[in-house]
């Protein structure tokens, strides 16, 4: 597979989208403002939906397959989630988490070669 601008856009937007989703869903565990403003936090879902709409558009153009795109997004999300959870919530990386992160890297590599 050849790299192209659509794959780059897909990776960048999917990374951004997953980071925003992490804060939207898990911020309530860290910050009282997010815990006490559920409706406001739920409104963040609209821009998140748009981001992932574009991820699907660009990813399909770049990869040519919805399956490849699905695995790419899954792999990226599983790389982002553990590190944000560790950094913001202090949850350590267990051996299961580390193995899962390595498997996610393998999935990403398979989808991008």
Phi, psi and omega in degrees: 000138178264139175290146175213174184297330180292324177292319177299312178301319180300311182296315181295313181292321179295322177296312177301313180300317180292325177294314179297317178300319180302313180293320180299314186275326187252352179300332179299336180280344185247320188239130181297323179306316182288327178291326186266357182233057185304313183298315179298317179295323179294332178296338177296341179299331181294309177294328177297317179300319179295318179302312182287336171298314179291325176302315179296316179299306182292320181296320179292320177296320184280323185259335178077008182207132177291328177297313178301318179297316181300315180292323177298312180296319178300312181299317178296317182296324181281347171277325184282312186304309183298323182287320176294320179295320177294313185292313187270329183250353176073016178282124183290165178266112177277170178299323178296318180294317180297317178296318179296321177297316177298318177297322177297320176299318178298317178299315179299314181298316179300318182287336185260002177258000000 
